[in-house]
């Protein structure tokens, strides 16, 4: 159920409706929009007993939401969600493309700094890197743990890049939320519902990667889990799904971008690195992702990919990332987007082609 408030409804009226919803034993999620505020109701096992809600001051109408997802849906909020960061220019979901780049895993301070220097110079606003790695083999490099998080905090201090890193369980989530700017939930955990709920209780934005065999609806439901706990800063990430194709590691499903955008107000970025698994396909698929309307890219870059402790095959050399950015800067304006770098002012960064 969705309560649509009148355009001129006051904050007190919105608050009163929320309180009434909560007193009925449900959870209220007020979603302010440009035109009006809608209040999503969750926590109901069956039809919401709407009682006198419809008669309350400021209420325009009550709408039954028939889709399984509510808070991620454009029914609740029509305008695109823009994830913002206090004291920074960087956004995810705005007109400017969010460029996230960095190594698969943080291996050392020197490695992280070397990569950060290059991706920052090339125009990334976000630095990625795993401190906790969900590896197929228990004998593969598992990440540096908290030491990796400390290194990323140093990267942020030095280059002003916002940090995105994965939490693989409740324990690592505690630490990741203390150090990082965005909590990543990996493909393997997209249906780890208790982890999604824990991320939903965090104050930090959450990037949810699509599970390897997740349908569009399952993907949106994962985001719904996070939002249902009150965290509305969710970013979706397409990273490829398993198919019979064996020329790539995964099949990057770019058709999900317009499909998500039709149903949801949440931003969606594309990971062409895990999506293809092959360095030579990362730049072409990045171009395609921007052209199809993605809100950003998350790309693996390594200063010495041949010696990388994980995912070297799909990691770009820094020079290749420069070239990727040059190409993306040309495509972005065609689809009404801009690309800026750290320290650049957005106003004067409208890219000339
Ligand atoms: C990653 O981004 O480092 C990662 C492990 O990705 P995914 O969860 O998409 O496999
Ligand atoms: Mn990786």
mmCIF file of N, CA, C and O in Angstrom, residues 82-152:
data_model
loop_
_atom_site.group_PDB
_atom_site.id
_atom_site.type_symbol
_atom_site.label_atom_id
_atom_site.label_comp_id
_atom_site.label_asym_id
_atom_site.label_seq_id
_atom_site.Cartn_x
_atom_site.Cartn_y
_atom_site.Cartn_z
ATOM 1 N N UNK A 82 19.372 10.095 -6.584
ATOM 2 C CA UNK A 82 20.771 10.502 -6.742
ATOM 3 C C UNK A 82 21.443 10.292 -5.384
ATOM 4 O O UNK A 82 21.017 10.867 -4.388
ATOM 5 N N UNK A 83 22.446 9.431 -5.356
ATOM 6 C CA UNK A 83 23.160 9.183 -4.101
ATOM 7 C C UNK A 83 24.253 10.245 -3.975
ATOM 8 O O UNK A 83 25.064 10.430 -4.879
ATOM 9 N N UNK A 84 24.200 10.975 -2.857
ATOM 10 C CA UNK A 84 25.143 12.083 -2.636
ATOM 11 C C UNK A 84 26.058 11.779 -1.472
ATOM 12 O O UNK A 84 25.740 10.959 -0.623
ATOM 13 N N UNK A 85 27.179 12.486 -1.431
ATOM 14 C CA UNK A 85 28.175 12.269 -0.383
ATOM 15 C C UNK A 85 28.505 13.604 0.244
ATOM 16 O O UNK A 85 28.821 14.564 -0.474
ATOM 17 N N UNK A 86 28.394 13.647 1.566
ATOM 18 C CA UNK A 86 28.609 14.905 2.285
ATOM 19 C C UNK A 86 29.980 15.479 1.961
ATOM 20 O O UNK A 86 30.985 14.756 1.942
ATOM 21 N N UNK A 87 29.986 16.760 1.664
ATOM 22 C CA UNK A 87 31.248 17.457 1.436
ATOM 23 C C UNK A 87 31.960 17.073 0.151
ATOM 24 O O UNK A 87 33.146 17.343 -0.006
ATOM 25 N N UNK A 88 31.243 16.409 -0.772
ATOM 26 C CA UNK A 88 31.914 16.019 -2.023
ATOM 27 C C UNK A 88 31.019 16.310 -3.215
ATOM 28 O O UNK A 88 29.806 16.388 -3.089
ATOM 29 N N UNK A 89 31.656 16.464 -4.343
ATOM 30 C CA UNK A 89 30.965 16.722 -5.592
ATOM 31 C C UNK A 89 30.394 15.444 -6.204
ATOM 32 O O UNK A 89 29.438 15.481 -6.963
ATOM 33 N N UNK A 90 31.045 14.328 -5.860
ATOM 34 C CA UNK A 90 30.697 13.058 -6.499
ATOM 35 C C UNK A 90 29.268 12.640 -6.175
ATOM 36 O O UNK A 90 28.803 12.793 -5.040
ATOM 37 N N UNK A 91 28.581 12.140 -7.185
ATOM 38 C CA UNK A 91 27.223 11.612 -6.992
ATOM 39 C C UNK A 91 27.106 10.307 -7.783
ATOM 40 O O UNK A 91 27.910 10.055 -8.686
ATOM 41 N N UNK A 92 26.097 9.523 -7.447
ATOM 42 C CA UNK A 92 25.794 8.352 -8.277
ATOM 43 C C UNK A 92 24.320 8.442 -8.629
ATOM 44 O O UNK A 92 23.461 8.448 -7.743
ATOM 45 N N UNK A 93 24.056 8.547 -9.927
ATOM 46 C CA UNK A 93 22.669 8.639 -10.382
ATOM 47 C C UNK A 93 22.317 10.016 -10.925
ATOM 48 O O UNK A 93 21.234 10.195 -11.457
ATOM 49 N N UNK A 94 23.207 10.957 -10.796
ATOM 50 C CA UNK A 94 22.936 12.289 -11.346
ATOM 51 C C UNK A 94 23.329 12.359 -12.817
ATOM 52 O O UNK A 94 23.596 11.332 -13.451
ATOM 53 N N UNK A 95 23.382 13.583 -13.328
ATOM 54 C CA UNK A 95 23.731 13.777 -14.733
ATOM 55 C C UNK A 95 25.170 13.333 -15.003
ATOM 56 O O UNK A 95 25.510 12.855 -16.082
ATOM 57 N N UNK A 96 25.982 13.496 -13.973
ATOM 58 C CA UNK A 96 27.373 13.117 -14.124
ATOM 59 C C UNK A 96 27.540 11.602 -13.957
ATOM 60 O O UNK A 96 26.968 11.013 -13.053
ATOM 61 N N UNK A 97 28.324 10.993 -14.840
ATOM 62 C CA UNK A 97 28.557 9.551 -14.713
ATOM 63 C C UNK A 97 29.451 9.275 -13.508
ATOM 64 O O UNK A 97 30.449 9.962 -13.303
ATOM 65 N N UNK A 98 29.100 8.260 -12.733
ATOM 66 C CA UNK A 98 29.943 7.868 -11.599
ATOM 67 C C UNK A 98 31.020 6.919 -12.131
ATOM 68 O O UNK A 98 30.699 5.874 -12.700
ATOM 69 N N UNK A 99 32.262 7.314 -11.982
ATOM 70 C CA UNK A 99 33.348 6.453 -12.451
ATOM 71 C C UNK A 99 34.070 5.888 -11.234
ATOM 72 O O UNK A 99 34.657 6.608 -10.438
ATOM 73 N N UNK A 100 33.982 4.554 -11.121
ATOM 74 C CA UNK A 100 34.554 3.821 -9.988
ATOM 75 C C UNK A 100 35.666 2.941 -10.549
ATOM 76 O O UNK A 100 35.414 2.152 -11.467
ATOM 77 N N UNK A 101 36.860 3.086 -10.048
ATOM 78 C CA UNK A 101 37.950 2.278 -10.605
ATOM 79 C C UNK A 101 38.943 1.931 -9.505
ATOM 80 O O UNK A 101 39.048 2.636 -8.499
ATOM 81 N N UNK A 102 39.657 0.831 -9.723
ATOM 82 C CA UNK A 102 40.653 0.403 -8.750
ATOM 83 C C UNK A 102 40.913 -1.080 -8.920
ATOM 84 O O UNK A 102 40.286 -1.739 -9.749
ATOM 85 N N UNK A 103 41.819 -1.615 -8.125
ATOM 86 C CA UNK A 103 42.169 -3.028 -8.286
ATOM 87 C C UNK A 103 41.064 -3.946 -7.785
ATOM 88 O O UNK A 103 40.196 -3.518 -7.020
ATOM 89 N N UNK A 104 41.132 -5.199 -8.200
ATOM 90 C CA UNK A 104 40.192 -6.192 -7.672
ATOM 91 C C UNK A 104 40.385 -6.253 -6.165
ATOM 92 O O UNK A 104 39.440 -6.054 -5.407
ATOM 93 N N UNK A 105 41.631 -6.470 -5.753
ATOM 94 C CA UNK A 105 41.929 -6.565 -4.315
ATOM 95 C C UNK A 105 43.030 -5.580 -3.941
ATOM 96 O O UNK A 105 43.915 -5.288 -4.747
ATOM 97 N N UNK A 106 42.940 -5.089 -2.721
ATOM 98 C CA UNK A 106 44.029 -4.275 -2.182
ATOM 99 C C UNK A 106 45.140 -5.243 -1.778
ATOM 100 O O UNK A 106 44.905 -6.166 -0.980
ATOM 101 N N UNK A 107 46.323 -5.033 -2.352
ATOM 102 C CA UNK A 107 47.432 -5.957 -2.094
ATOM 103 C C UNK A 107 48.505 -5.352 -1.208
ATOM 104 O O UNK A 107 49.181 -6.049 -0.450
ATOM 105 N N UNK A 108 48.698 -4.047 -1.324
ATOM 106 C CA UNK A 108 49.699 -3.348 -0.502
ATOM 107 C C UNK A 108 49.425 -1.854 -0.612
ATOM 108 O O UNK A 108 48.689 -1.407 -1.505
ATOM 109 N N UNK A 109 50.035 -1.092 0.270
ATOM 110 C CA UNK A 109 49.873 0.366 0.214
ATOM 111 C C UNK A 109 50.424 0.897 -1.110
ATOM 112 O O UNK A 109 49.793 1.730 -1.775
ATOM 113 N N UNK A 110 51.572 0.409 -1.508
ATOM 114 C CA UNK A 110 52.196 0.896 -2.745
ATOM 115 C C UNK A 110 51.308 0.619 -3.955
ATOM 116 O O UNK A 110 51.125 1.477 -4.814
ATOM 117 N N UNK A 111 50.783 -0.604 -4.005
ATOM 118 C CA UNK A 111 49.915 -0.960 -5.142
ATOM 119 C C UNK A 111 48.692 -0.064 -5.169
ATOM 120 O O UNK A 111 48.325 0.503 -6.197
ATOM 121 N N UNK A 112 48.036 0.104 -4.008
ATOM 122 C CA UNK A 112 46.802 0.899 -3.965
ATOM 123 C C UNK A 112 47.086 2.351 -4.364
ATOM 124 O O UNK A 112 46.334 2.944 -5.151
ATOM 125 N N UNK A 113 48.160 2.902 -3.841
ATOM 126 C CA UNK A 113 48.495 4.297 -4.161
ATOM 127 C C UNK A 113 48.834 4.464 -5.645
ATOM 128 O O UNK A 113 48.438 5.440 -6.273
ATOM 129 N N UNK A 114 49.568 3.494 -6.181
ATOM 130 C CA UNK A 114 49.959 3.588 -7.598
ATOM 131 C C UNK A 114 48.706 3.581 -8.486
ATOM 132 O O UNK A 114 48.598 4.373 -9.436
ATOM 133 N N UNK A 115 47.758 2.714 -8.165
ATOM 134 C CA UNK A 115 46.536 2.648 -8.976
ATOM 135 C C UNK A 115 45.688 3.905 -8.745
ATOM 136 O O UNK A 115 45.172 4.502 -9.698
ATOM 137 N N UNK A 116 45.575 4.313 -7.484
ATOM 138 C CA UNK A 116 44.731 5.473 -7.156
ATOM 139 C C UNK A 116 45.231 6.731 -7.864
ATOM 140 O O UNK A 116 44.435 7.525 -8.377
ATOM 141 N N UNK A 117 46.529 6.878 -7.909
ATOM 142 C CA UNK A 117 47.100 8.075 -8.550
ATOM 143 C C UNK A 117 46.655 8.135 -10.016
ATOM 144 O O UNK A 117 46.198 9.168 -10.501
ATOM 145 N N UNK A 118 46.711 6.977 -10.673
ATOM 146 C CA UNK A 118 46.367 6.952 -12.094
ATOM 147 C C UNK A 118 44.866 7.085 -12.341
ATOM 148 O O UNK A 118 44.440 7.828 -13.229
ATOM 149 N N UNK A 119 44.054 6.388 -11.570
ATOM 150 C CA UNK A 119 42.610 6.462 -11.868
ATOM 151 C C UNK A 119 42.050 7.827 -11.474
ATOM 152 O O UNK A 119 41.144 8.354 -12.135
ATOM 153 N N UNK A 120 42.624 8.405 -10.444
ATOM 154 C CA UNK A 120 42.173 9.738 -10.042
ATOM 155 C C UNK A 120 42.526 10.754 -11.129
ATOM 156 O O UNK A 120 41.703 11.583 -11.529
ATOM 157 N N UNK A 121 43.748 10.645 -11.631
ATOM 158 C CA UNK A 121 44.190 11.561 -12.697
ATOM 159 C C UNK A 121 43.318 11.385 -13.950
ATOM 160 O O UNK A 121 43.020 12.339 -14.657
ATOM 161 N N UNK A 122 42.890 10.152 -14.198
ATOM 162 C CA UNK A 122 42.081 9.885 -15.394
ATOM 163 C C UNK A 122 40.634 10.362 -15.240
ATOM 164 O O UNK A 122 39.894 10.434 -16.209
ATOM 165 N N UNK A 123 40.206 10.658 -14.010
ATOM 166 C CA UNK A 123 38.853 11.199 -13.841
ATOM 167 C C UNK A 123 37.896 10.386 -12.989
ATOM 168 O O UNK A 123 36.712 10.711 -12.896
ATOM 169 N N UNK A 124 38.395 9.321 -12.342
ATOM 170 C CA UNK A 124 37.498 8.564 -11.442
ATOM 171 C C UNK A 124 37.230 9.399 -10.197
ATOM 172 O O UNK A 124 38.092 10.160 -9.749
ATOM 173 N N UNK A 125 36.036 9.262 -9.650
ATOM 174 C CA UNK A 125 35.727 9.938 -8.375
ATOM 175 C C UNK A 125 35.653 8.929 -7.230
ATOM 176 O O UNK A 125 35.580 9.298 -6.077
ATOM 177 N N UNK A 126 35.613 7.648 -7.602
ATOM 178 C CA UNK A 126 35.474 6.579 -6.600
ATOM 179 C C UNK A 126 36.596 5.559 -6.810
ATOM 180 O O UNK A 126 36.956 5.258 -7.942
ATOM 181 N N UNK A 127 37.081 5.045 -5.677
ATOM 182 C CA UNK A 127 38.136 4.026 -5.722
ATOM 183 C C UNK A 127 37.560 2.713 -5.211
ATOM 184 O O UNK A 127 36.992 2.669 -4.113
ATOM 185 N N UNK A 128 37.686 1.656 -6.010
ATOM 186 C CA UNK A 128 37.223 0.342 -5.570
ATOM 187 C C UNK A 128 38.433 -0.500 -5.167
ATOM 188 O O UNK A 128 39.551 -0.252 -5.602
ATOM 189 N N UNK A 129 38.205 -1.528 -4.371
ATOM 190 C CA UNK A 129 39.278 -2.440 -4.003
ATOM 191 C C UNK A 129 38.748 -3.348 -2.917
ATOM 192 O O UNK A 129 38.087 -2.891 -1.991
ATOM 193 N N UNK A 130 39.045 -4.629 -3.054
ATOM 194 C CA UNK A 130 38.528 -5.579 -2.069
ATOM 195 C C UNK A 130 39.502 -5.777 -0.918
ATOM 196 O O UNK A 130 40.713 -5.956 -1.131
ATOM 197 N N UNK A 131 38.978 -5.715 0.293
ATOM 198 C CA UNK A 131 39.770 -6.070 1.474
ATOM 199 C C UNK A 131 39.338 -7.467 1.927
ATOM 200 O O UNK A 131 40.107 -8.200 2.543
ATOM 201 N N UNK A 132 38.096 -7.803 1.610
ATOM 202 C CA UNK A 132 37.548 -9.129 1.908
ATOM 203 C C UNK A 132 37.111 -9.699 0.564
ATOM 204 O O UNK A 132 36.205 -9.153 -0.075
ATOM 205 N N UNK A 133 37.761 -10.748 0.114
ATOM 206 C CA UNK A 133 37.481 -11.284 -1.214
ATOM 207 C C UNK A 133 36.734 -12.601 -1.143
ATOM 208 O O UNK A 133 37.217 -13.547 -0.510
ATOM 209 N N UNK A 134 35.578 -12.683 -1.773
ATOM 210 C CA UNK A 134 34.861 -13.964 -1.815
ATOM 211 C C UNK A 134 35.454 -14.820 -2.930
ATOM 212 O O UNK A 134 35.088 -14.680 -4.088
ATOM 213 N N UNK A 135 36.404 -15.685 -2.638
ATOM 214 C CA UNK A 135 37.098 -16.440 -3.678
ATOM 215 C C UNK A 135 36.525 -17.848 -3.822
ATOM 216 O O UNK A 135 36.129 -18.480 -2.830
ATOM 217 N N UNK A 136 36.518 -18.344 -5.032
ATOM 218 C CA UNK A 136 36.002 -19.680 -5.297
ATOM 219 C C UNK A 136 36.828 -20.735 -4.551
ATOM 220 O O UNK A 136 36.297 -21.725 -4.060
ATOM 221 N N UNK A 137 38.136 -20.497 -4.487
ATOM 222 C CA UNK A 137 38.998 -21.453 -3.783
ATOM 223 C C UNK A 137 39.446 -20.896 -2.431
ATOM 224 O O UNK A 137 39.856 -19.738 -2.344
ATOM 225 N N UNK A 138 39.388 -21.735 -1.406
ATOM 226 C CA UNK A 138 39.853 -21.261 -0.089
ATOM 227 C C UNK A 138 41.365 -21.021 -0.064
ATOM 228 O O UNK A 138 41.886 -20.427 0.868
ATOM 229 N N UNK A 139 42.063 -21.505 -1.105
ATOM 230 C CA UNK A 139 43.520 -21.348 -1.130
ATOM 231 C C UNK A 139 43.941 -20.077 -1.867
ATOM 232 O O UNK A 139 45.107 -19.728 -1.899
ATOM 233 N N UNK A 140 42.976 -19.400 -2.512
ATOM 234 C CA UNK A 140 43.314 -18.154 -3.216
ATOM 235 C C UNK A 140 43.401 -17.010 -2.215
ATOM 236 O O UNK A 140 42.856 -17.090 -1.109
ATOM 237 N N UNK A 141 44.039 -15.938 -2.632
ATOM 238 C CA UNK A 141 44.213 -14.739 -1.796
ATOM 239 C C UNK A 141 42.842 -14.234 -1.320
ATOM 240 O O UNK A 141 41.956 -13.954 -2.115
ATOM 241 N N UNK A 142 42.711 -14.108 -0.030
ATOM 242 C CA UNK A 142 41.402 -13.768 0.565
ATOM 243 C C UNK A 142 41.255 -12.283 0.900
ATOM 244 O O UNK A 142 40.233 -11.874 1.446
ATOM 245 N N UNK A 143 42.301 -11.509 0.622
ATOM 246 C CA UNK A 143 42.240 -10.081 0.937
ATOM 247 C C UNK A 143 42.993 -9.771 2.223
ATOM 248 O O UNK A 143 43.234 -10.668 3.038
ATOM 249 N N UNK A 144 43.321 -8.482 2.385
ATOM 250 C CA UNK A 144 44.128 -8.073 3.546
ATOM 251 C C UNK A 144 43.288 -7.793 4.785
ATOM 252 O O UNK A 144 43.817 -7.470 5.836
ATOM 253 N N UNK A 145 41.962 -7.868 4.650
ATOM 254 C CA UNK A 145 41.107 -7.587 5.808
ATOM 255 C C UNK A 145 41.204 -6.126 6.221
ATOM 256 O O UNK A 145 41.315 -5.232 5.372
ATOM 257 N N UNK A 146 41.212 -5.887 7.527
ATOM 258 C CA UNK A 146 41.170 -4.510 8.017
ATOM 259 C C UNK A 146 42.358 -3.683 7.522
ATOM 260 O O UNK A 146 42.232 -2.477 7.279
ATOM 261 N N UNK A 147 43.485 -4.324 7.331
ATOM 262 C CA UNK A 147 44.659 -3.616 6.805
ATOM 263 C C UNK A 147 44.317 -3.019 5.417
ATOM 264 O O UNK A 147 44.681 -1.880 5.103
ATOM 265 N N UNK A 148 43.581 -3.781 4.624
ATOM 266 C CA UNK A 148 43.151 -3.281 3.308
ATOM 267 C C UNK A 148 42.233 -2.069 3.452
ATOM 268 O O UNK A 148 42.313 -1.112 2.669
ATOM 269 N N UNK A 149 41.391 -2.093 4.457
ATOM 270 C CA UNK A 149 40.483 -0.949 4.684
ATOM 271 C C UNK A 149 41.273 0.286 5.101
ATOM 272 O O UNK A 149 40.984 1.404 4.656
ATOM 273 N N UNK A 150 42.292 0.064 5.935
ATOM 274 C CA UNK A 150 43.122 1.193 6.377
ATOM 275 C C UNK A 150 43.851 1.811 5.180
ATOM 276 O O UNK A 150 43.958 3.031 5.063
ATOM 277 N N UNK A 151 44.304 0.955 4.270
ATOM 278 C CA UNK A 151 44.996 1.461 3.077
ATOM 279 C C UNK A 151 44.030 2.304 2.243
ATOM 280 O O UNK A 151 44.375 3.392 1.774
ATOM 281 N N UNK A 152 42.809 1.828 2.103
ATOM 282 C CA UNK A 152 41.834 2.601 1.314
ATOM 283 C C UNK A 152 41.512 3.940 1.970
ATOM 284 O O UNK A 152 41.291 4.937 1.286
#
